[in-house]
Amino acid sequence: MSERVAILGASADPTRFSNQAFHLLRSHGHTVLPVNPQLDAVADVTVAATMDELTGPIDTVTVYLRPALAEPLCDDIIAARPKRVIFNPGTESQILRERLQAQGIGVQWECTLVLLREGRY
């Protein structure tokens, strides 16, 4: 099933895991919505500066920001009403986990790349 996936902390640098996730998600047929206030585009996709700029439903948010940068975005994530948020290794935040789960949003502490490669996405 194809999903609309927001990538918080998207990067145009092919050595970054968020960039690898961008390309792997697309190769699996997902619509990828990169978010980074310091970036204009990833490949041929325009990057949103904030979650507020994204339109339409979001199925999954995958986080590639350390907790100190991601925690201030909690209200934006909640407002987007994703079905789940994936916290990739090094991005885990108990504060975010508790707030998101309290809103009925699923939380996974997993690696998006591994989930895709193992068919568990």
Short mmCIF file of N, CA and C in Angstrom, two decimals:
data_model
loop_
_atom_site.label_atom_id
_atom_site.label_comp_id
_atom_site.label_asym_id
_atom_site.label_seq_id
_atom_site.Cartn_x
_atom_site.Cartn_y
_atom_site.Cartn_z
N MET A 1 0.83 -1.18 0.00
CA MET A 1 0.00 0.00 0.00
C MET A 1 0.88 1.25 0.00
N SER A 2 0.60 2.15 -0.89
CA SER A 2 1.36 3.39 -1.00
C SER A 2 0.94 4.36 0.10
N GLU A 3 1.93 5.03 0.69
CA GLU A 3 1.68 6.00 1.75
C GLU A 3 2.22 7.36 1.36
N ARG A 4 1.71 8.38 2.05
CA ARG A 4 2.29 9.73 1.98
C ARG A 4 3.14 9.86 3.24
N VAL A 5 4.45 10.06 3.02
CA VAL A 5 5.42 10.02 4.12
C VAL A 5 6.17 11.34 4.21
N ALA A 6 6.07 12.00 5.36
CA ALA A 6 6.84 13.21 5.61
C ALA A 6 8.17 12.81 6.24
N ILE A 7 9.26 13.38 5.71
CA ILE A 7 10.59 13.13 6.27
C ILE A 7 11.05 14.40 6.97
N LEU A 8 11.05 14.38 8.31
CA LEU A 8 11.55 15.52 9.08
C LEU A 8 13.06 15.43 9.16
N GLY A 9 13.73 16.45 8.65
CA GLY A 9 15.18 16.43 8.60
C GLY A 9 15.69 15.89 7.28
N ALA A 10 14.91 16.09 6.22
CA ALA A 10 15.32 15.62 4.89
C ALA A 10 16.65 16.25 4.49
N SER A 11 17.41 15.54 3.67
CA SER A 11 18.72 16.01 3.22
C SER A 11 18.92 15.68 1.75
N ALA A 12 19.64 16.56 1.07
CA ALA A 12 20.02 16.31 -0.33
C ALA A 12 21.35 15.58 -0.41
N ASP A 13 22.00 15.37 0.72
CA ASP A 13 23.31 14.70 0.78
C ASP A 13 23.10 13.18 0.72
N PRO A 14 23.58 12.53 -0.35
CA PRO A 14 23.34 11.09 -0.49
C PRO A 14 23.99 10.23 0.59
N THR A 15 24.89 10.79 1.39
CA THR A 15 25.49 10.01 2.47
C THR A 15 24.63 10.02 3.74
N ARG A 16 23.60 10.86 3.77
CA ARG A 16 22.74 10.97 4.95
C ARG A 16 21.63 9.93 4.88
N PHE A 17 21.30 9.35 6.02
CA PHE A 17 20.26 8.33 6.06
C PHE A 17 18.90 8.87 5.62
N SER A 18 18.62 10.14 5.92
CA SER A 18 17.34 10.70 5.50
C SER A 18 17.23 10.75 3.98
N ASN A 19 18.34 11.00 3.30
CA ASN A 19 18.34 11.00 1.83
C ASN A 19 18.16 9.59 1.30
N GLN A 20 18.82 8.64 1.93
CA GLN A 20 18.67 7.25 1.52
C GLN A 20 17.22 6.79 1.72
N ALA A 21 16.61 7.21 2.81
CA ALA A 21 15.21 6.87 3.06
C ALA A 21 14.30 7.51 2.01
N PHE A 22 14.59 8.75 1.64
CA PHE A 22 13.82 9.44 0.60
C PHE A 22 13.77 8.58 -0.67
N HIS A 23 14.94 8.16 -1.12
CA HIS A 23 15.01 7.39 -2.37
C HIS A 23 14.42 5.99 -2.22
N LEU A 24 14.65 5.34 -1.08
CA LEU A 24 14.12 3.99 -0.89
C LEU A 24 12.58 4.02 -0.76
N LEU A 25 12.07 5.00 -0.06
CA LEU A 25 10.61 5.14 0.05
C LEU A 25 9.99 5.34 -1.34
N ARG A 26 10.60 6.20 -2.15
CA ARG A 26 10.09 6.43 -3.51
C ARG A 26 10.16 5.16 -4.34
N SER A 27 11.25 4.41 -4.20
CA SER A 27 11.39 3.19 -5.00
C SER A 27 10.36 2.13 -4.60
N HIS A 28 9.82 2.27 -3.38
CA HIS A 28 8.76 1.37 -2.92
C HIS A 28 7.36 1.93 -3.23
N GLY A 29 7.31 3.01 -3.98
CA GLY A 29 6.03 3.55 -4.44
C GLY A 29 5.35 4.55 -3.52
N HIS A 30 6.05 5.00 -2.49
CA HIS A 30 5.46 5.96 -1.57
C HIS A 30 5.65 7.39 -2.07
N THR A 31 4.73 8.27 -1.71
CA THR A 31 4.86 9.70 -1.98
C THR A 31 5.64 10.30 -0.83
N VAL A 32 6.77 10.92 -1.14
CA VAL A 32 7.66 11.43 -0.10
C VAL A 32 7.54 12.95 -0.02
N LEU A 33 7.40 13.44 1.21
CA LEU A 33 7.22 14.86 1.49
C LEU A 33 8.36 15.33 2.38
N PRO A 34 9.47 15.79 1.80
CA PRO A 34 10.61 16.21 2.61
C PRO A 34 10.35 17.54 3.33
N VAL A 35 10.85 17.62 4.56
CA VAL A 35 10.69 18.83 5.37
C VAL A 35 12.06 19.22 5.93
N ASN A 36 12.47 20.46 5.62
CA ASN A 36 13.73 21.00 6.14
C ASN A 36 13.75 22.49 5.81
N PRO A 37 13.79 23.37 6.81
CA PRO A 37 13.76 24.81 6.54
C PRO A 37 15.02 25.33 5.84
N GLN A 38 16.06 24.53 5.76
CA GLN A 38 17.31 24.99 5.16
C GLN A 38 17.57 24.39 3.78
N LEU A 39 16.55 23.82 3.16
CA LEU A 39 16.74 23.09 1.91
C LEU A 39 15.60 23.42 0.94
N ASP A 40 15.94 23.57 -0.34
CA ASP A 40 14.92 23.88 -1.35
C ASP A 40 14.34 22.64 -2.02
N ALA A 41 15.21 21.65 -2.29
CA ALA A 41 14.74 20.47 -3.02
C ALA A 41 15.59 19.25 -2.69
N VAL A 42 14.97 18.09 -2.80
CA VAL A 42 15.68 16.81 -2.77
C VAL A 42 15.31 16.14 -4.08
N ALA A 43 16.32 15.85 -4.88
CA ALA A 43 16.10 15.33 -6.23
C ALA A 43 15.16 16.30 -6.94
N ASP A 44 14.02 15.82 -7.41
CA ASP A 44 13.07 16.69 -8.13
C ASP A 44 11.88 17.10 -7.28
N VAL A 45 11.99 16.95 -5.96
CA VAL A 45 10.87 17.24 -5.06
C VAL A 45 11.17 18.50 -4.24
N THR A 46 10.23 19.44 -4.27
CA THR A 46 10.36 20.65 -3.47
C THR A 46 10.24 20.30 -1.99
N VAL A 47 11.09 20.92 -1.19
CA VAL A 47 11.11 20.66 0.25
C VAL A 47 10.27 21.71 0.98
N ALA A 48 9.42 21.27 1.87
CA ALA A 48 8.65 22.17 2.72
C ALA A 48 9.54 22.65 3.86
N ALA A 49 9.41 23.91 4.22
CA ALA A 49 10.20 24.44 5.33
C ALA A 49 9.66 23.94 6.67
N THR A 50 8.34 23.74 6.74
CA THR A 50 7.70 23.29 7.97
C THR A 50 6.61 22.28 7.65
N MET A 51 6.17 21.57 8.65
CA MET A 51 5.06 20.63 8.49
C MET A 51 3.79 21.36 8.05
N ASP A 52 3.63 22.61 8.49
CA ASP A 52 2.44 23.39 8.13
C ASP A 52 2.28 23.56 6.63
N GLU A 53 3.37 23.53 5.90
CA GLU A 53 3.33 23.74 4.45
C GLU A 53 2.83 22.51 3.69
N LEU A 54 2.79 21.38 4.34
CA LEU A 54 2.34 20.16 3.68
C LEU A 54 0.82 20.16 3.56
N THR A 55 0.32 19.73 2.40
CA THR A 55 -1.12 19.66 2.21
C THR A 55 -1.52 18.20 2.02
N GLY A 56 -2.74 17.92 2.37
CA GLY A 56 -3.25 16.56 2.22
C GLY A 56 -2.88 15.70 3.41
N PRO A 57 -3.45 14.50 3.44
CA PRO A 57 -3.20 13.60 4.57
C PRO A 57 -1.76 13.09 4.59
N ILE A 58 -1.27 12.83 5.79
CA ILE A 58 0.06 12.25 5.97
C ILE A 58 -0.14 10.94 6.72
N ASP A 59 0.34 9.86 6.13
CA ASP A 59 0.21 8.55 6.76
C ASP A 59 1.29 8.32 7.81
N THR A 60 2.52 8.68 7.45
CA THR A 60 3.67 8.42 8.32
C THR A 60 4.58 9.63 8.34
N VAL A 61 5.13 9.93 9.51
CA VAL A 61 6.22 10.89 9.64
C VAL A 61 7.43 10.08 10.07
N THR A 62 8.53 10.21 9.34
CA THR A 62 9.77 9.55 9.75
C THR A 62 10.76 10.64 10.15
N VAL A 63 11.31 10.51 11.35
CA VAL A 63 12.10 11.58 11.97
C VAL A 63 13.59 11.29 11.84
N TYR A 64 14.29 12.30 11.32
CA TYR A 64 15.75 12.27 11.22
C TYR A 64 16.34 13.52 11.87
N LEU A 65 15.78 13.90 13.01
CA LEU A 65 16.26 15.04 13.78
C LEU A 65 16.54 14.59 15.21
N ARG A 66 17.61 15.09 15.79
CA ARG A 66 17.88 14.75 17.19
C ARG A 66 16.74 15.33 18.05
N PRO A 67 16.52 14.75 19.22
CA PRO A 67 15.38 15.17 20.05
C PRO A 67 15.30 16.67 20.31
N ALA A 68 16.43 17.34 20.53
CA ALA A 68 16.40 18.78 20.81
C ALA A 68 15.80 19.58 19.66
N LEU A 69 15.92 19.07 18.44
CA LEU A 69 15.33 19.75 17.28
C LEU A 69 13.92 19.25 16.99
N ALA A 70 13.64 18.01 17.29
CA ALA A 70 12.33 17.43 16.99
C ALA A 70 11.27 17.79 18.03
N GLU A 71 11.64 17.86 19.29
CA GLU A 71 10.65 18.10 20.35
C GLU A 71 9.85 19.39 20.15
N PRO A 72 10.48 20.50 19.71
CA PRO A 72 9.69 21.72 19.47
C PRO A 72 8.68 21.58 18.33
N LEU A 73 8.79 20.53 17.52
CA LEU A 73 7.88 20.32 16.39
C LEU A 73 6.70 19.42 16.76
N CYS A 74 6.59 19.05 18.01
CA CYS A 74 5.55 18.10 18.43
C CYS A 74 4.15 18.57 18.06
N ASP A 75 3.83 19.83 18.31
CA ASP A 75 2.49 20.32 17.99
C ASP A 75 2.22 20.26 16.49
N ASP A 76 3.25 20.53 15.67
CA ASP A 76 3.10 20.44 14.21
C ASP A 76 2.84 19.01 13.77
N ILE A 77 3.54 18.07 14.41
CA ILE A 77 3.34 16.65 14.07
C ILE A 77 1.92 16.24 14.45
N ILE A 78 1.49 16.61 15.64
CA ILE A 78 0.14 16.27 16.10
C ILE A 78 -0.91 16.87 15.17
N ALA A 79 -0.71 18.12 14.77
CA ALA A 79 -1.67 18.80 13.89
C ALA A 79 -1.79 18.10 12.54
N ALA A 80 -0.72 17.45 12.08
CA ALA A 80 -0.74 16.74 10.80
C ALA A 80 -1.53 15.43 10.89
N ARG A 81 -1.77 14.93 12.10
CA ARG A 81 -2.54 13.71 12.35
C ARG A 81 -2.05 12.48 11.57
N PRO A 82 -0.74 12.21 11.60
CA PRO A 82 -0.28 10.99 10.93
C PRO A 82 -0.78 9.76 11.69
N LYS A 83 -0.81 8.64 10.98
CA LYS A 83 -1.19 7.39 11.65
C LYS A 83 -0.06 6.92 12.56
N ARG A 84 1.18 7.21 12.12
CA ARG A 84 2.33 6.79 12.93
C ARG A 84 3.50 7.72 12.70
N VAL A 85 4.42 7.69 13.67
CA VAL A 85 5.68 8.42 13.59
C VAL A 85 6.79 7.41 13.85
N ILE A 86 7.76 7.38 12.94
CA ILE A 86 8.92 6.49 13.10
C ILE A 86 10.09 7.34 13.57
N PHE A 87 10.65 6.99 14.72
CA PHE A 87 11.85 7.63 15.23
C PHE A 87 13.03 6.74 14.88
N ASN A 88 13.85 7.21 13.96
CA ASN A 88 15.02 6.46 13.52
C ASN A 88 16.09 6.49 14.61
N PRO A 89 17.06 5.57 14.58
CA PRO A 89 18.07 5.51 15.64
C PRO A 89 18.73 6.87 15.89
N GLY A 90 18.77 7.24 17.17
CA GLY A 90 19.37 8.51 17.58
C GLY A 90 18.37 9.65 17.66
N THR A 91 17.13 9.41 17.25
CA THR A 91 16.11 10.47 17.29
C THR A 91 15.06 10.23 18.37
N GLU A 92 15.16 9.13 19.08
CA GLU A 92 14.14 8.74 20.05
C GLU A 92 13.96 9.80 21.13
N SER A 93 12.71 10.09 21.44
CA SER A 93 12.37 11.06 22.48
C SER A 93 11.18 10.54 23.28
N GLN A 94 11.40 10.33 24.55
CA GLN A 94 10.30 9.86 25.41
C GLN A 94 9.21 10.92 25.51
N ILE A 95 9.60 12.19 25.52
CA ILE A 95 8.62 13.28 25.58
C ILE A 95 7.69 13.22 24.37
N LEU A 96 8.28 13.12 23.18
CA LEU A 96 7.47 13.04 21.96
C LEU A 96 6.63 11.77 21.95
N ARG A 97 7.23 10.68 22.34
CA ARG A 97 6.51 9.41 22.35
C ARG A 97 5.23 9.52 23.17
N GLU A 98 5.36 10.03 24.38
CA GLU A 98 4.21 10.13 25.28
C GLU A 98 3.15 11.08 24.74
N ARG A 99 3.57 12.23 24.21
CA ARG A 99 2.60 13.21 23.69
C ARG A 99 1.88 12.67 22.46
N LEU A 100 2.62 12.01 21.57
CA LEU A 100 2.01 11.48 20.35
C LEU A 100 1.05 10.34 20.68
N GLN A 101 1.48 9.44 21.54
CA GLN A 101 0.62 8.32 21.90
C GLN A 101 -0.65 8.80 22.62
N ALA A 102 -0.54 9.86 23.41
CA ALA A 102 -1.70 10.42 24.09
C ALA A 102 -2.73 10.95 23.09
N GLN A 103 -2.27 11.27 21.89
CA GLN A 103 -3.15 11.76 20.83
C GLN A 103 -3.61 10.63 19.89
N GLY A 104 -3.25 9.40 20.23
CA GLY A 104 -3.66 8.25 19.42
C GLY A 104 -2.79 8.02 18.19
N ILE A 105 -1.61 8.63 18.17
CA ILE A 105 -0.69 8.46 17.05
C ILE A 105 0.29 7.34 17.38
N GLY A 106 0.43 6.39 16.48
CA GLY A 106 1.35 5.28 16.69
C GLY A 106 2.79 5.74 16.66
N VAL A 107 3.62 5.14 17.48
CA VAL A 107 5.04 5.49 17.56
C VAL A 107 5.87 4.22 17.41
N GLN A 108 6.87 4.30 16.54
CA GLN A 108 7.83 3.20 16.37
C GLN A 108 9.24 3.75 16.56
N TRP A 109 10.04 3.05 17.36
CA TRP A 109 11.46 3.35 17.46
C TRP A 109 12.15 2.31 16.62
N GLU A 110 12.29 2.61 15.34
CA GLU A 110 12.83 1.67 14.35
C GLU A 110 13.63 2.45 13.32
N CYS A 111 14.25 1.76 12.42
CA CYS A 111 14.97 2.36 11.30
C CYS A 111 14.12 2.20 10.05
N THR A 112 13.75 3.31 9.43
CA THR A 112 12.94 3.27 8.21
C THR A 112 13.60 2.42 7.14
N LEU A 113 14.91 2.56 6.98
CA LEU A 113 15.63 1.79 5.95
C LEU A 113 15.51 0.29 6.21
N VAL A 114 15.68 -0.12 7.45
CA VAL A 114 15.58 -1.54 7.79
C VAL A 114 14.15 -2.03 7.59
N LEU A 115 13.17 -1.25 8.02
CA LEU A 115 11.77 -1.64 7.83
C LEU A 115 11.46 -1.89 6.36
N LEU A 116 11.93 -0.99 5.50
CA LEU A 116 11.69 -1.14 4.06
C LEU A 116 12.41 -2.35 3.50
N ARG A 117 13.68 -2.49 3.86
CA ARG A 117 14.49 -3.59 3.30
C ARG A 117 14.02 -4.96 3.76
N GLU A 118 13.46 -5.01 4.96
CA GLU A 118 12.99 -6.30 5.49
C GLU A 118 11.51 -6.55 5.20
N GLY A 119 10.87 -5.64 4.47
CA GLY A 119 9.46 -5.82 4.14
C GLY A 119 8.53 -5.64 5.33
N ARG A 120 8.97 -4.89 6.35
CA ARG A 120 8.15 -4.68 7.55
C ARG A 120 7.57 -3.27 7.61
N TYR A 121 7.77 -2.50 6.55
CA TYR A 121 7.30 -1.12 6.56
C TYR A 121 5.79 -1.08 6.59
#
